[in-house]
Short mmCIF file of C-alpha atoms in Angstrom, two decimals:
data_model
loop_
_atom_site.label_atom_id
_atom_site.label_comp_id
_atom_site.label_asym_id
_atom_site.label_seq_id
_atom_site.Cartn_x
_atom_site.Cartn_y
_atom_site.Cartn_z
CA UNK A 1 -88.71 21.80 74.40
CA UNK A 2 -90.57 24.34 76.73
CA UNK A 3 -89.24 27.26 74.82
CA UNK A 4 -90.19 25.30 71.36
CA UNK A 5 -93.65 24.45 72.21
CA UNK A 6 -94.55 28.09 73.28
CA UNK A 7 -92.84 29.32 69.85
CA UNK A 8 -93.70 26.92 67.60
CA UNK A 9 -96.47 28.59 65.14
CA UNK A 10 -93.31 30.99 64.20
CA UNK A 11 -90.80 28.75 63.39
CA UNK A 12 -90.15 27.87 59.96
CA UNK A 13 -87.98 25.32 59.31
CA UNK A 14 -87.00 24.89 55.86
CA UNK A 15 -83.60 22.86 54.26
CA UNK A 16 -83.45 25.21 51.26
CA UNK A 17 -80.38 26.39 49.24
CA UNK A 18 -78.97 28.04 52.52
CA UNK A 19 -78.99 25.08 54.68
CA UNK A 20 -76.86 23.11 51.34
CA UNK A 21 -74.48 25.87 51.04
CA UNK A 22 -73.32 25.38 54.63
CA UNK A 23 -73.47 21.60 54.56
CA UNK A 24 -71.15 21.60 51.64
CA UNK A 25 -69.06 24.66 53.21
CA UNK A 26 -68.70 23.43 56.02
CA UNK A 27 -64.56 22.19 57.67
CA UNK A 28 -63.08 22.40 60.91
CA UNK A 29 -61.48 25.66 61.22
CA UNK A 30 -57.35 25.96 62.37
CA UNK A 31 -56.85 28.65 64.75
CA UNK A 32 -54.37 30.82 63.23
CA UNK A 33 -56.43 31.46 60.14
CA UNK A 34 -59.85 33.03 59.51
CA UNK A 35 -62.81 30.31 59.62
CA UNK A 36 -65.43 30.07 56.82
CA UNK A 37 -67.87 31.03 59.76
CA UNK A 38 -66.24 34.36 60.15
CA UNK A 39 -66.13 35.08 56.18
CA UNK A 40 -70.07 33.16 55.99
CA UNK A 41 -72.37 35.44 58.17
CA UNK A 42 -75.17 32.73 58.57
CA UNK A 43 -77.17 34.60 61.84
CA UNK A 44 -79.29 37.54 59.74
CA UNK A 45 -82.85 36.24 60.13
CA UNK A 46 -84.95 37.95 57.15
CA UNK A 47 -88.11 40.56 58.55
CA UNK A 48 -91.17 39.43 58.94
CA UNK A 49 -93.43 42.26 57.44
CA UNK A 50 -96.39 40.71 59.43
CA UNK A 51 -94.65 40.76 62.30
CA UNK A 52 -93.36 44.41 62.27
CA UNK A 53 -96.84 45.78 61.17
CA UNK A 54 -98.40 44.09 64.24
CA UNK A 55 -95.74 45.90 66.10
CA UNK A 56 -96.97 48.79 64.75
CA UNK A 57 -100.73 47.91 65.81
CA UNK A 58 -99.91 47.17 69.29
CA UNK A 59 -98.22 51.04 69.76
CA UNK A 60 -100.66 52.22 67.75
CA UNK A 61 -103.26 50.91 70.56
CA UNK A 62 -101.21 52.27 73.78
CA UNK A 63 -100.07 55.48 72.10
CA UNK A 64 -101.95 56.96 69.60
CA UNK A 65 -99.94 60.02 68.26
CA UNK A 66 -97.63 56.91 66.89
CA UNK A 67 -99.92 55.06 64.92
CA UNK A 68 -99.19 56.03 61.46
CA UNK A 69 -95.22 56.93 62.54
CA UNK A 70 -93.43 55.59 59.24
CA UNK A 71 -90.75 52.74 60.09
CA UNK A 72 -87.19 54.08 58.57
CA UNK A 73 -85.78 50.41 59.51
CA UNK A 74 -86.01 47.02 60.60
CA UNK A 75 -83.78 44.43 61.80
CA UNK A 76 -84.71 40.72 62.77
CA UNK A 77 -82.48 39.17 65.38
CA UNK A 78 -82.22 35.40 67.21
CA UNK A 79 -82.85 34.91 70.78
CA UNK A 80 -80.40 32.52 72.46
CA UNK A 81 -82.79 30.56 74.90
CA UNK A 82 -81.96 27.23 76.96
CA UNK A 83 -84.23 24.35 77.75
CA UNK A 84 -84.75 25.78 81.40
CA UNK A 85 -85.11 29.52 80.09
CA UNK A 86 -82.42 30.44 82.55
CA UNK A 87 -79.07 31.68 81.55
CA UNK A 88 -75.71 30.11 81.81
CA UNK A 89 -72.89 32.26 83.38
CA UNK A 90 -70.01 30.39 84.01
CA UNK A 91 -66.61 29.37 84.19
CA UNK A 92 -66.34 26.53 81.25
CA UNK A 93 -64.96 23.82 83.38
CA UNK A 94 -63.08 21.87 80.35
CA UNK A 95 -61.26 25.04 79.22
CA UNK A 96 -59.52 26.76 81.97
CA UNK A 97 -59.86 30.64 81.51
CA UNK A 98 -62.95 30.12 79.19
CA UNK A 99 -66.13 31.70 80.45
CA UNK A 100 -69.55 32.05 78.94
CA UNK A 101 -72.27 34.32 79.33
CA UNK A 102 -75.34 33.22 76.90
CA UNK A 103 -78.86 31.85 76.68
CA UNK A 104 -80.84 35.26 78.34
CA UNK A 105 -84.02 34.37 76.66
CA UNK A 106 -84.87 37.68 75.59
CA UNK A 107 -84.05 38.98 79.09
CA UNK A 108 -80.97 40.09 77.93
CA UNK A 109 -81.41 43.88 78.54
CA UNK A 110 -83.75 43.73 81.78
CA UNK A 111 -80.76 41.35 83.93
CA UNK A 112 -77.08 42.86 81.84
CA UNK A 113 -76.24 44.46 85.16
CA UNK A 114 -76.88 41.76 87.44
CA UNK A 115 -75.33 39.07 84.65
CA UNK A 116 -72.11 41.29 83.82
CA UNK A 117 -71.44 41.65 87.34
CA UNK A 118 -71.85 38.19 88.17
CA UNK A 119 -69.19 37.32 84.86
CA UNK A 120 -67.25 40.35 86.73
CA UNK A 121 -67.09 38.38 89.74
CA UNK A 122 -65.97 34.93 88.62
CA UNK A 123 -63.73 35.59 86.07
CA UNK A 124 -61.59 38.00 89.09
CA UNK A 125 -61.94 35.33 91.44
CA UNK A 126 -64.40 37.63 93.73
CA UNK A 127 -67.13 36.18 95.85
CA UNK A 128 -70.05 36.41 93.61
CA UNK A 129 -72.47 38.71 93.74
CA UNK A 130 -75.37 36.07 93.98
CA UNK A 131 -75.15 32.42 94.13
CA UNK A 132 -73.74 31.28 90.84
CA UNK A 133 -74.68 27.39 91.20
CA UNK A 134 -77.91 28.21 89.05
CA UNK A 135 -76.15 29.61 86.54
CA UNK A 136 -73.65 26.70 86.04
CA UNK A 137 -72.60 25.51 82.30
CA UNK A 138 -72.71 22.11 84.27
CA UNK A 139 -76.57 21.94 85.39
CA UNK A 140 -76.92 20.28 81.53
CA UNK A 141 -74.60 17.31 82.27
CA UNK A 142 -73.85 16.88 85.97
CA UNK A 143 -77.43 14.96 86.93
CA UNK A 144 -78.52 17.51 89.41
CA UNK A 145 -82.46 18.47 88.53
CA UNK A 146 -82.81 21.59 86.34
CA UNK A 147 -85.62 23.68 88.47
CA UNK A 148 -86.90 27.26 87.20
CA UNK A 149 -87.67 28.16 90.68
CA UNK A 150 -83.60 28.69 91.26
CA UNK A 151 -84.42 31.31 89.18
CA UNK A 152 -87.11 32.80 91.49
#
């Protein structure tokens, strides 16, 4: 909900032909075969061309040689954020060998060094780098309080 309510003005939900097509589409998959999710790319948001010339605005205003720089390309992408904003790193407890790194909240880039180390470290049975309780796939379903300043 935190991440919604800070987001919510550009969200646009809509249950239009799209949303049908994968309702209808949609069957468990069988592991030996390719899934309609693999041959059904559903994740390629369309550009906003509000957005992008805003973009432009903003550079425009902290570095003026760029303002009128044409744009040869655009690309819209998701962000993977978690109710706490903090990511998950972690051994998948239900699924021995399984490990997931997701949910960087746009901080993907800044913390990939700390975070692939960190995945480095667990999945070779290393002491971690940091502590990796705050991290935890579990945090969402073992009762313990989710707090942002484990983050800090």
């Amino acid at each position: 909900m935190p991440a919604y309510w800070v987001e919510r003005q550009a969200l646009k939900l809509r249950l239009g032909k799209r949303f049908v097509d994968e309702l209808v589409n949609w069957r468990p998959g069988v592991e030996d075969k390719r899934s309609v999710y693999e041959a059904v790319r559903v994740l390629e948001p369309q550009i906003d061309p509000a957005i992008v010339q805003r973009m432009r605005e903003a550079l425009g205003n902290v570095l003026p040689p760029l303002a009128n720089l044409p744009v040869a390309q655009s690309w819209g992408g998701l962000i993977d954020t978690l109710p706490d904003a903090i990511p998950v790193i972690s051994a998948v407890e239900e699924v021995k060998g399984l490990y997931v790194a997701t949910g960087f909240s746009g901080h993907g880039f800044g913390i990939a060094p700390g975070a692939g180390q960190l995945m480095a470290d667990l999945v070779l049975g290393s002491t971690p780098s940091v502590d990796p309780h705050p991290f935890r796939l579990s945090r969402f379903s073992d009762g313990e309080r989710i707090r942002a300043q484990h983050w800090l």
